[in-house]
Coordinates of C-alpha atoms in Angstrom, one line a residue:
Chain A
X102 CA -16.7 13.5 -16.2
X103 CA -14.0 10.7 -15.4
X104 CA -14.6 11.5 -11.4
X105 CA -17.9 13.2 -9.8
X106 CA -18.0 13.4 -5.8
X107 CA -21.3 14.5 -4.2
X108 CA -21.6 15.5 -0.8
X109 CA -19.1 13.6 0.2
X110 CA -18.9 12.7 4.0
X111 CA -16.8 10.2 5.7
X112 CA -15.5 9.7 10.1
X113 CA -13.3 7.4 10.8
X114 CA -14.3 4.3 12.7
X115 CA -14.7 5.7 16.7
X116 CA -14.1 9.6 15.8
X117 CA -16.3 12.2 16.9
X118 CA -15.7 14.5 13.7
X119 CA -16.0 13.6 10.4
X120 CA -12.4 14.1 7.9
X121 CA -15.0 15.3 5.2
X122 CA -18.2 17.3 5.4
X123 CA -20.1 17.7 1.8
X124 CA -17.4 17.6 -0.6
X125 CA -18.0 18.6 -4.1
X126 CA -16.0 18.2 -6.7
X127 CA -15.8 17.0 -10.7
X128 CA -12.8 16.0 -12.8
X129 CA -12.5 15.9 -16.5
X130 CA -10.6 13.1 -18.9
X131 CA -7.1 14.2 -19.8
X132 CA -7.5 16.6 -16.5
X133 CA -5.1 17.5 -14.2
X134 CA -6.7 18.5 -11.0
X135 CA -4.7 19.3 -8.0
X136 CA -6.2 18.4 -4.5
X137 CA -4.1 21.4 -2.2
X138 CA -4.6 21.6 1.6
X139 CA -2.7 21.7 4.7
X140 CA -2.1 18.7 7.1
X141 CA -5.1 17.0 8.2
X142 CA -7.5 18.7 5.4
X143 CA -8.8 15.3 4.7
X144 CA -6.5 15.5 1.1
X145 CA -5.5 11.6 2.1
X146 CA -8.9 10.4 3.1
X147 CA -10.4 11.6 -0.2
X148 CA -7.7 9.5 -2.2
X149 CA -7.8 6.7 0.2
X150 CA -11.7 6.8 -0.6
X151 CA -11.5 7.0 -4.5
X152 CA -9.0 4.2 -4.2
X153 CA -10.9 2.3 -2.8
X154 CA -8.4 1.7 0.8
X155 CA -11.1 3.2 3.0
X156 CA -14.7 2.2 2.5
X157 CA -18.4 3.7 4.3
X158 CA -18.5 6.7 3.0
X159 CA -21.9 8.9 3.4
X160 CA -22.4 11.0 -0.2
X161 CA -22.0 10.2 -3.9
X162 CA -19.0 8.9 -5.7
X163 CA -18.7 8.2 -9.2
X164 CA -15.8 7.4 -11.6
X165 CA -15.8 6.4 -15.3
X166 CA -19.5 7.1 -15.2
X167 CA -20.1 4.4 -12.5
X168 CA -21.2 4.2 -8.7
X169 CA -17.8 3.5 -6.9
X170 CA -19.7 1.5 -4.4
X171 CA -21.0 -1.2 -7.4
X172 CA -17.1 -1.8 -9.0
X173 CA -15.3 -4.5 -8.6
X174 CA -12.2 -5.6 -9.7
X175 CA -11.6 -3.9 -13.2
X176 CA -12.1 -0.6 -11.3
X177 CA -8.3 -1.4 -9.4
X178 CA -7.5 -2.7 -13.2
X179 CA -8.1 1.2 -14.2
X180 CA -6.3 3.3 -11.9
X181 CA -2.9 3.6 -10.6
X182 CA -1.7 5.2 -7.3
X183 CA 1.6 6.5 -7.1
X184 CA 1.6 6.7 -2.9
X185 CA 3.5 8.9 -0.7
X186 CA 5.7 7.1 1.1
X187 CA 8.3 4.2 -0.6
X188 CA 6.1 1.2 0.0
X189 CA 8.3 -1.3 -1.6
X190 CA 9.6 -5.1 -0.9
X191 CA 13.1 -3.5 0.6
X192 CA 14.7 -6.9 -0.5
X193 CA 13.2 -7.2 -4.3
X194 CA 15.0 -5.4 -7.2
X195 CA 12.9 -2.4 -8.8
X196 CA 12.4 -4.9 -11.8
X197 CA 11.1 -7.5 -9.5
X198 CA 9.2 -4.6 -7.4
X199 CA 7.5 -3.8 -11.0
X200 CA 7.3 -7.4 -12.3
X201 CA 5.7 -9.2 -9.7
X202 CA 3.0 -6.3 -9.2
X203 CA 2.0 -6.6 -12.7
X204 CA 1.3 -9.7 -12.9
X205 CA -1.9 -8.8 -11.1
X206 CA -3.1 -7.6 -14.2
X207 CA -5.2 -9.0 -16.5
X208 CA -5.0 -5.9 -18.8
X209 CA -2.4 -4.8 -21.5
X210 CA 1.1 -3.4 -19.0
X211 CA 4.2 -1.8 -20.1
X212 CA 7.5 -3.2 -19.2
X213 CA 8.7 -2.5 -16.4
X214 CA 12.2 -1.7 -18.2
X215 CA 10.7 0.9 -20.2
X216 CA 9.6 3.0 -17.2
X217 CA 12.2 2.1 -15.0
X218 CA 14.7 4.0 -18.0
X219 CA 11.7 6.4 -18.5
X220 CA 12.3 7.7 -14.7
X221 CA 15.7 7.4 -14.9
X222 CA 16.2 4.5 -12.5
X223 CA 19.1 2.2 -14.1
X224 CA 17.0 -1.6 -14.9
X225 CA 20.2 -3.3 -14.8
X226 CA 20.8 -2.2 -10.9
X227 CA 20.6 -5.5 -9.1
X228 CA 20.6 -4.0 -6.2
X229 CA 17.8 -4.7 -3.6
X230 CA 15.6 -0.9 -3.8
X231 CA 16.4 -0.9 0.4
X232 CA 19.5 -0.1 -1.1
X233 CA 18.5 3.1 -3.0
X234 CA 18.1 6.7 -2.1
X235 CA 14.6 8.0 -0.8
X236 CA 14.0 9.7 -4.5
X237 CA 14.9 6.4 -6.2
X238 CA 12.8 4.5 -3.9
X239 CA 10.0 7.0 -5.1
X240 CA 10.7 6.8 -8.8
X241 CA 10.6 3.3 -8.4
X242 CA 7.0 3.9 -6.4
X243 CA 6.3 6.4 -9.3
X244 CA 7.0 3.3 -12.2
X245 CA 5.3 0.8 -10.2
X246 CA 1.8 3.1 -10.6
X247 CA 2.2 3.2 -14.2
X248 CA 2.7 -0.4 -15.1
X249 CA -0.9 -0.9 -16.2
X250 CA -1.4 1.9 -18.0
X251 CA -3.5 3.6 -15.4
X252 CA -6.0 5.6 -17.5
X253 CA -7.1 7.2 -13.8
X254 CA -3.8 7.9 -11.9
X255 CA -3.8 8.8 -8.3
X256 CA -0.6 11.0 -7.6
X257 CA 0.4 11.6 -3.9
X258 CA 3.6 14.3 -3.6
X259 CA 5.5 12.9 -6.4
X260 CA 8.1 14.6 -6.4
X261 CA 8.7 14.5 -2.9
X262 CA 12.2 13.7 -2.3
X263 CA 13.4 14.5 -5.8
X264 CA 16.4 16.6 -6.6
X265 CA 15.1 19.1 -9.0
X266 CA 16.5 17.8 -12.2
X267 CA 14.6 14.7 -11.5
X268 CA 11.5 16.8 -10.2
X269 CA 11.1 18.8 -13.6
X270 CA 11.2 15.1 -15.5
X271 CA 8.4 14.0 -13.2
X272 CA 6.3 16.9 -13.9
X273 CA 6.9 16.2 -17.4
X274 CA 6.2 12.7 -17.6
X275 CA 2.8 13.6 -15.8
X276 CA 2.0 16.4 -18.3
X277 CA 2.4 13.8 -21.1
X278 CA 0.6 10.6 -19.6
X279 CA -2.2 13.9 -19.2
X280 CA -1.8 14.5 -22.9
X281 CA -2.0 11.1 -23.6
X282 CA -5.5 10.9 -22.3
X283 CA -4.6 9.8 -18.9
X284 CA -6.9 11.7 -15.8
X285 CA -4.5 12.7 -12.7
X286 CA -5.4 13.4 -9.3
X287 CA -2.7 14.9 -8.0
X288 CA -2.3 15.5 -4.1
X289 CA 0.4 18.2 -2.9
X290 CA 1.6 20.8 -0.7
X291 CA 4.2 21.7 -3.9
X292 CA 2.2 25.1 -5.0
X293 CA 5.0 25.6 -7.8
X294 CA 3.9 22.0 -8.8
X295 CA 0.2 22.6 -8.2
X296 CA 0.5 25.7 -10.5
X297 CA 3.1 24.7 -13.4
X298 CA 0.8 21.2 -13.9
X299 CA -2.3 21.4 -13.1
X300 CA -4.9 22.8 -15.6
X301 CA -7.5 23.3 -12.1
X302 CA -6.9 23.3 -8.5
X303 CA -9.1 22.5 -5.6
X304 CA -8.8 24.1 -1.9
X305 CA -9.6 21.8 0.9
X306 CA -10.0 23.1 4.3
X307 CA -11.4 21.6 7.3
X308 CA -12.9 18.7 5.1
X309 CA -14.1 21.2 2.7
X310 CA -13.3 22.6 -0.9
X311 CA -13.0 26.1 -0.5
X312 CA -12.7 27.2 -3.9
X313 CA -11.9 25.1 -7.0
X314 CA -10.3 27.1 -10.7
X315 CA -7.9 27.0 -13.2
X316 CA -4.2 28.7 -11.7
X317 CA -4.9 31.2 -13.8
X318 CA -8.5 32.2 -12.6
X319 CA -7.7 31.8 -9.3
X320 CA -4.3 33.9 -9.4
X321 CA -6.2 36.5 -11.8
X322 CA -9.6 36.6 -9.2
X323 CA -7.4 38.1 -6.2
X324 CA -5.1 39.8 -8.0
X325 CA -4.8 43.4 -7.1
X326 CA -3.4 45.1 -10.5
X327 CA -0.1 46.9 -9.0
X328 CA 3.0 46.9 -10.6
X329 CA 6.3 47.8 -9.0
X330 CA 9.0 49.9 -10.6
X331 CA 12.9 49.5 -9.7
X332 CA 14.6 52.6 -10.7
X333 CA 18.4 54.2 -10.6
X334 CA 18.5 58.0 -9.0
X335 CA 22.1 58.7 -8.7
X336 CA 23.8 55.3 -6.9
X337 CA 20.6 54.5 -4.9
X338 CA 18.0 51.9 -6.1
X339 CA 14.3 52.6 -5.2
X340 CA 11.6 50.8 -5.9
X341 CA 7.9 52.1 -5.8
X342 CA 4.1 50.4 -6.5
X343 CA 1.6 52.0 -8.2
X344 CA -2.3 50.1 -8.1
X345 CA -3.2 50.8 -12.3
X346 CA -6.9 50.7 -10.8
X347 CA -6.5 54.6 -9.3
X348 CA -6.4 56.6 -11.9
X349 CA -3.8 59.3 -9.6
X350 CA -1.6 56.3 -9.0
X351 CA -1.8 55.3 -12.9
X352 CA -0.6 58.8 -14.1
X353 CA 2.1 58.9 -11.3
X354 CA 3.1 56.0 -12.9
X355 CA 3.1 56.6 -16.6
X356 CA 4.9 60.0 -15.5
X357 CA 7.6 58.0 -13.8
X358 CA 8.0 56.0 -17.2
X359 CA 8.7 59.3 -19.1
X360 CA 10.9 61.0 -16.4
X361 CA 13.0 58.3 -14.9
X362 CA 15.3 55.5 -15.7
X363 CA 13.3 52.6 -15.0
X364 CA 15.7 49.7 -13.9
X365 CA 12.7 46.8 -13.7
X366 CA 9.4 46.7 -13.5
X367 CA 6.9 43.4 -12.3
X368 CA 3.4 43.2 -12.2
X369 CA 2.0 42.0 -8.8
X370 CA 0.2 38.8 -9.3
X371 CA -0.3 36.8 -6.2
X372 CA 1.1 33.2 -5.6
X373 CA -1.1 30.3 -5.8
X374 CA 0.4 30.0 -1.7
X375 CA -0.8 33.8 -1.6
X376 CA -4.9 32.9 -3.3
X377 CA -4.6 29.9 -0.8
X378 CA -4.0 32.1 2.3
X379 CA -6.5 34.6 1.2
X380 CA -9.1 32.0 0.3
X381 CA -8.6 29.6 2.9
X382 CA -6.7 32.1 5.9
X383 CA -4.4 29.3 6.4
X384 CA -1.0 28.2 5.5
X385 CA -0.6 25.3 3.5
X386 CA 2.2 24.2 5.1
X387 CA 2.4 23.3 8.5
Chain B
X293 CA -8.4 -15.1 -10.1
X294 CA -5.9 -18.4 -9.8
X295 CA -3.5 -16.2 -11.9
X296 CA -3.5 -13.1 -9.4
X297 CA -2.9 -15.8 -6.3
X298 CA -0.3 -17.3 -8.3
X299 CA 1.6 -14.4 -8.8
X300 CA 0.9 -13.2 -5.1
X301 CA 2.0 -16.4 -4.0
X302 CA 5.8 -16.4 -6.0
X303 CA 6.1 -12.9 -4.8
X304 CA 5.1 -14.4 -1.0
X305 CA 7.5 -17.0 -1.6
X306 CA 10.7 -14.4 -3.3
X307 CA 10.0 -12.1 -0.1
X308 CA 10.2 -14.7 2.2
X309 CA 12.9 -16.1 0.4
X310 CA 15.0 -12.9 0.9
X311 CA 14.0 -12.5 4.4
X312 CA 15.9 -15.8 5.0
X313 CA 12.4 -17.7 5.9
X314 CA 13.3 -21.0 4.2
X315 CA 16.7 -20.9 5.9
X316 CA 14.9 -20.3 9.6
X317 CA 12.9 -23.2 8.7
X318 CA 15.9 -24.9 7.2
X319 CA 17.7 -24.3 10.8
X320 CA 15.0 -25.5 12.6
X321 CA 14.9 -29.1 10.4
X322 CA 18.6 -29.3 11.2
X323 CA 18.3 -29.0 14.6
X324 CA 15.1 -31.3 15.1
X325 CA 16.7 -34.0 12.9
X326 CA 20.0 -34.1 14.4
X327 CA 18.7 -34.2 17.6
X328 CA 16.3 -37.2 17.1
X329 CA 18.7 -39.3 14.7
X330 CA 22.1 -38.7 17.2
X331 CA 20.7 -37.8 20.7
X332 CA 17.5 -39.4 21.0
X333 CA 17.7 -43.4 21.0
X334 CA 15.9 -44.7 18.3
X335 CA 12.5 -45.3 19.5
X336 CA 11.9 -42.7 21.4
X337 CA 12.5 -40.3 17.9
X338 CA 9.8 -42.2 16.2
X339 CA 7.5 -41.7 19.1
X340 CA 7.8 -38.1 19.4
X341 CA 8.2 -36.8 16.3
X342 CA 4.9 -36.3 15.9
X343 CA 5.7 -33.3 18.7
X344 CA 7.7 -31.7 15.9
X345 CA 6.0 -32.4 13.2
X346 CA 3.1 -30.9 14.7
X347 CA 5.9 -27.6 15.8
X348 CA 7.4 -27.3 12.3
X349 CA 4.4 -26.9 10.2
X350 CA 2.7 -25.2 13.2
X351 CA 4.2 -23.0 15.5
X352 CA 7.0 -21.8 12.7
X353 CA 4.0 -21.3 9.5
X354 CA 1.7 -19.2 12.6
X355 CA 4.8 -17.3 13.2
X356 CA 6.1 -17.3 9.3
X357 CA 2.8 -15.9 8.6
X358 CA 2.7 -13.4 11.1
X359 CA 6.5 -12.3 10.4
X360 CA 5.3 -11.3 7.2
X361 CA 2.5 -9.7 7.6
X362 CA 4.6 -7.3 10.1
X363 CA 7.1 -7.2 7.4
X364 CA 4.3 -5.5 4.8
X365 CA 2.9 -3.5 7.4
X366 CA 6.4 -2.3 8.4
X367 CA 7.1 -1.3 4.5
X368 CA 3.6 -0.5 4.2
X369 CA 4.1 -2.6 0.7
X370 CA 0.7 -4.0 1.7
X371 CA -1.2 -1.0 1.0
X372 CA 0.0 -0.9 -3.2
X373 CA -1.1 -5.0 -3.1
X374 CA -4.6 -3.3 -2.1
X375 CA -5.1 -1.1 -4.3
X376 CA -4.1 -3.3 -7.4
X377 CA -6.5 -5.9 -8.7
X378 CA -5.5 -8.1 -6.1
X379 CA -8.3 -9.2 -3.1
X380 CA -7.6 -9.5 0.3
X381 CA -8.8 -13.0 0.2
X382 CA -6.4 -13.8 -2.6
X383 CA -3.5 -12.2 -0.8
X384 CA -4.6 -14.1 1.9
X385 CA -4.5 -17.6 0.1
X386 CA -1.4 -16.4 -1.3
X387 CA 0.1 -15.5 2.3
X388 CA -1.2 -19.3 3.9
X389 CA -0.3 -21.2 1.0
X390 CA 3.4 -19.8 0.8
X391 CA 4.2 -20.4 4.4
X392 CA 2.4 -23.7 3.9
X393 CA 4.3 -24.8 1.5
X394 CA 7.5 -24.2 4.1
X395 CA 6.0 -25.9 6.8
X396 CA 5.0 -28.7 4.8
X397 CA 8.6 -28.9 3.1
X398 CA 10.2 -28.9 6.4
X399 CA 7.5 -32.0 7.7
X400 CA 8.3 -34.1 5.2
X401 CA 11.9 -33.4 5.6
X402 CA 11.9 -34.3 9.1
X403 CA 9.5 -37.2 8.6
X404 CA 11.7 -39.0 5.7
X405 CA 14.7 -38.6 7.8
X406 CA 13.7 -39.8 10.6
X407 CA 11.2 -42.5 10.2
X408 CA 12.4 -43.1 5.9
X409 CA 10.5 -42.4 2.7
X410 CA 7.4 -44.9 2.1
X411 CA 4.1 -44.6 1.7
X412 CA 2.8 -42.8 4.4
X413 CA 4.3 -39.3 2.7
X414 CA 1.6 -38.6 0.5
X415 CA -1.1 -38.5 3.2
X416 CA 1.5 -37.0 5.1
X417 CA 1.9 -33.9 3.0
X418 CA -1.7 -33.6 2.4
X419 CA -2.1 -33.3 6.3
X420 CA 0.5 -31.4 6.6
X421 CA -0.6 -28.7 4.3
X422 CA -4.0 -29.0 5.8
X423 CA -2.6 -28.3 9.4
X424 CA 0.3 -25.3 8.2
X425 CA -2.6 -23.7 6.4
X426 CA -5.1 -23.6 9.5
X427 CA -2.2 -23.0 11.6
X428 CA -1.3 -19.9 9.5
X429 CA -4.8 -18.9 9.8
X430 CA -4.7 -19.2 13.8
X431 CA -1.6 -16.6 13.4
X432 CA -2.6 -13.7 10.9
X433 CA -6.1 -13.7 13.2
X434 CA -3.5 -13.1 16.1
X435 CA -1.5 -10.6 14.3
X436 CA -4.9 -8.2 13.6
X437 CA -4.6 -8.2 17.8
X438 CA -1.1 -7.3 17.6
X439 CA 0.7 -3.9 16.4
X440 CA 4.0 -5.5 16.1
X441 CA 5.7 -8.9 15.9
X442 CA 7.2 -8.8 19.8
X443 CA 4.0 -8.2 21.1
X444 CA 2.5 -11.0 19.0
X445 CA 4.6 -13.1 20.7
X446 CA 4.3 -12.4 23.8
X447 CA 0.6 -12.5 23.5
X448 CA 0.2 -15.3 21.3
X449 CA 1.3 -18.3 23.5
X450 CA -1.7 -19.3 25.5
X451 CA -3.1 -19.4 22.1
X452 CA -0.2 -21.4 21.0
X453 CA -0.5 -24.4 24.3
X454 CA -4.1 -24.5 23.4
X455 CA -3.2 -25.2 19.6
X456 CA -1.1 -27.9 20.8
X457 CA -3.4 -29.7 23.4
X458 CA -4.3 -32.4 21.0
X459 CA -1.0 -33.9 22.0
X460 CA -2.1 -35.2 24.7
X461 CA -4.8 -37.1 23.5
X462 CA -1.8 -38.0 20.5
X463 CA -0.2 -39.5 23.4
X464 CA -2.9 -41.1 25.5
X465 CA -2.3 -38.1 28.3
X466 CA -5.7 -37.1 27.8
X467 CA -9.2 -38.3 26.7
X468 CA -9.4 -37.6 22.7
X469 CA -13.2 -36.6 23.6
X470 CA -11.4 -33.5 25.7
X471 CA -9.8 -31.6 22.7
X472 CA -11.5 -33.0 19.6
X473 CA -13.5 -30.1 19.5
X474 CA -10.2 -28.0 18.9
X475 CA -9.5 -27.0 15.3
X476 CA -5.9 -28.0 15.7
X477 CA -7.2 -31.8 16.9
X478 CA -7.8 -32.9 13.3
X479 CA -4.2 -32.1 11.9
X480 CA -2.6 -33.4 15.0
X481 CA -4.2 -36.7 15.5
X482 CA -3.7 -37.8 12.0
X483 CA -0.1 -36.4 11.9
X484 CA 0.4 -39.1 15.3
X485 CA -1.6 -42.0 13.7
X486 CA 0.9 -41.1 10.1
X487 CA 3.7 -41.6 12.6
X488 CA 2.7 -44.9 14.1
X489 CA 2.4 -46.4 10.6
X490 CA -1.4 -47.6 11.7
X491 CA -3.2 -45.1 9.3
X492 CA -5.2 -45.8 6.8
X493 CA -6.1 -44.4 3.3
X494 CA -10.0 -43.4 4.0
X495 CA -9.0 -42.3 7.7
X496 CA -6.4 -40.0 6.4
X497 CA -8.6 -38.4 3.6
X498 CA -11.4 -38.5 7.0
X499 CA -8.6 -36.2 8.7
X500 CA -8.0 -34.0 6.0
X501 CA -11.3 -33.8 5.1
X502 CA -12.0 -32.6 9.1
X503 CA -9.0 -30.5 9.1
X504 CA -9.6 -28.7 5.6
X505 CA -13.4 -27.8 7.0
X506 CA -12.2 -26.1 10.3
X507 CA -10.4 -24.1 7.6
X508 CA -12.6 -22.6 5.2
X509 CA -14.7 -22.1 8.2
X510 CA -11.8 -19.7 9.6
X511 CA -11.0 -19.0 6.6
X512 CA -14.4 -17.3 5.5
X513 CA -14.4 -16.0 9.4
X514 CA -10.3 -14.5 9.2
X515 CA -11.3 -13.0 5.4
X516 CA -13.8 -11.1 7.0
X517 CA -12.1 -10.1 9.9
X518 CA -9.1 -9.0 7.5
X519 CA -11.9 -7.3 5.1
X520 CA -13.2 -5.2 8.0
X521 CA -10.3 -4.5 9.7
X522 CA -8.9 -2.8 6.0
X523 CA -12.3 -0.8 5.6
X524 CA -11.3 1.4 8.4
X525 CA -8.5 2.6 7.2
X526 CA -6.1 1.1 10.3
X527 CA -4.0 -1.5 7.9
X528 CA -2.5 1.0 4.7
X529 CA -0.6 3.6 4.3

């Protein structure tokens, strides 16, 4: 396991309730794991933690096979954290955003003109990045995370801000850094994202995972097998569900198919937003 | 290490540079040497440019220092320095030895225009380093008081007189014995005694030798400050 958190527990200096309360959670190399909550979940504080930003943490946490607590400076020469918000030098180029940041590392880095062009952010602009729109300003972020070859990469919304040409390269360029043998930890309140990238998800609620599964599983564990038919009689289109677990609904259904003109028909799977709700009995947004 | 304070330092010195910095400083020289070559009559310049040498590299590197940390914390650009191989006290070095460098620049600027270029500039810069660099340290301790750069200001002048007191004993107003004990009072008496051409080799490396203990003293104290103060979470985004 790249990451392993035990019991993880962690108040903020003169709180009265602690952000996290026995957190559990393990993430595989080449693993995409999605960290989904709502506001205030404690998503931030967990990657503010495994970053390294916040320190004092009560529990266990381990990455590349190593106390957090005991790593120095080749930990930060490991990972890469792509943050929410554009925090850039507003009067610096995005070449001189990227080349001056790189120079921090000792390790192997890629240009920064090869993933300023790989995010398509032009590395001729000479404009200063206060200059650019908020989803070049995150591109730029995005590139910045990724000039030392992060082979732990800490993603928070990353395609916030991003028109959805640009999103669906994003998502892309994640799945192949993944493919490459990079480890993501995503953060997100994008379920489409959560559930097109990531190969598992994580629930936090109050501080606490509430369940943690592949899309898939989780989509599959609360699904309730019911498909809907669409169908013509005369001009009128009705539409009807039938539950394939009763076997009276079942036959009404395979009678349907043999009597009627069937316009569509879907299968009822919930939403990622829809196993969130039912897991959690929140909203993820707001 | 030396190559991650490097870097921190050029990109210290390119985000001043862009946030006009030098030219503020630059202004400031202007001013101060105009008005002691073409207002002032001529003696009275040499004896109280020690007053602005001790401003320059002072007052303007505590404030430099403190406009850019507001700057980083404003962008929040601070938080990706932190979590990049980069340690707060590098990024601190870097910070105090940018704004150093202006205050020092801007010194010896003043000082060679006013009382000419000899000797005296090597010990001169030396002190003057010595002095912007503890003086930077005075003003990023004040700006972990401070959430933003008017209230700094507002709240960092009785710090600032008391910074300055060793003036007085520059000037014979006051009894050296008074404000020796001040960290400033190594910086400023040597900077006076540089001006009045009656420094010596072994008392100015004495000076610098005082002033650069009372900083790694507040240096190791600010670091830790700094290091707690980013623990908690309060400092990045």
């Amino acid at each position: 396991m790249i990451v392993s958190v035990r019991e993880l527990a962690y108040r903020y200096p003169g709180a009265t309730e602690s952000v996290l309360r026995d957190l559990d959670f393990e993430i595989a190399e080449g693993e995409v794991f999605g960290f989904l909550g709502p506001n205030g979940s404690g998503k931030s504080t967990t990657q503010k933690l495994l970053t390294r930003i916040l320190r004092g943490h009560q529990g266990r946490i381990s990455v590349f096979g190593q106390d957090l607590e005991t790593q120095g400076v080749a930990y930060h020469e490991r990972i890469g954290v792509c943050f929410e918000i554009p925090n850039l030098y507003e009067k610096l180029t995005a070449r001189e955003n990227l080349d001056f940041y790189r120079r921090f590392y000792a390790g192997p880095c890629d240009p920064p003109e090869a993933l300023l062009a790989e995010l398509d952010l032009p590395e001729a602009d000479r404009r200063p990045v206060g200059h650019y729109s908020k989803g070049m300003k995150m591109r730029v972020v995005l590139a910045r995370s990724l000039v030392n070859r992060p082979k732990l990469w800490f993603l928070d919304e990353p395609t916030s801000g991003q028109d959805p040409e640009h999103a669906v390269r994003i998502r892309d360029l994640v799945r192949a850094r993944a493919d490459a043998g990079s480890t993501v930890f995503l953060t997100t309140h994008d379920m489409h994202l959560a559930d097109t990238l990531c190969d598992r998800v994580g629930f936090l609620v109050d501080g606490r995972i509430a369940s943690v599964g592949s899309p898939r599983e989780l989509k599959l564990a609360h699904a309730r097998r019911t498909v809907r038919v669409e169908l013509r009689r005369g001009e009128n289109l009705e539409s009807q569900s039938f539950e394939l677990d009763e076997p009276a609904s079942k036959a009404a259904f395979l009678e349907l198919l043999r009597s009627e003109r069937v316009e569509t028909i879907h299968t009822q799977e919930p939403s990622l937003e829809d196993v969130f709700l039912e897991v959690t009995g929140r909203r993820l947004l707001g | 290490m030396i190559r991650r304070v490097l870097a921190a330092t050029r990109l210290v010195l390119l985000v001043q540079a862009r946030g006009y910095f030098p030219h503020t400083f630059a202004l400031f020289v202007g001013m101060v040497v105009g008005v002691l070559l073409f207002v002032v009559p001529e003696g009275i310049a040499q004896l109280i440019l020690p007053v602005f040498l001790v401003t320059e590299p002072g007052m303007l590197g505590l404030m430099a220092v403190a406009a850019h940390r507001y700057l980083e914390l404003g962008s929040a650009s601070v938080s990706a320095l932190h979590v990049s191989p980069l340690r707060s006290g590098e990024y601190l070095v870097a910070l105090l030895s940018a704004s150093a460098l202006l205050g020092t620049a801007a010194g010896v600027v003043t000082f060679a225009a006013v009382a000419g270029v000899d000797g005296r500039l090597v010990g001169l810069t030396l002190v003057l380093f010595a002095f912007a660099f503890l003086s930077g340290l005075l003003g990023f301790a004040l700006s972990l008081r401070y959430p933003d750069f008017p209230r700094f200001l507002l709240g960092s002048i009785p710090a600032m007189v008391v910074w300055q007191l060793p003036l007085l004993a520059a000037f014979d107003l006051a009894p050296a014995a008074v404000v020796v004990w001040l960290p400033s009072a190594a910086g400023i008496l040597a900077l006076a005694e540089l001006c009045r051409g009656d420094l010596s080799l072994p008392a100015t490396a004495g000076w610098v030798l005082a002033g650069g203990a009372w900083a790694g003293a507040a240096f190791v104290l600010v670091q830790r400050l700094y290091a707690r103060r980013l623990r908690s979470g309060w400092e990045l985004a």
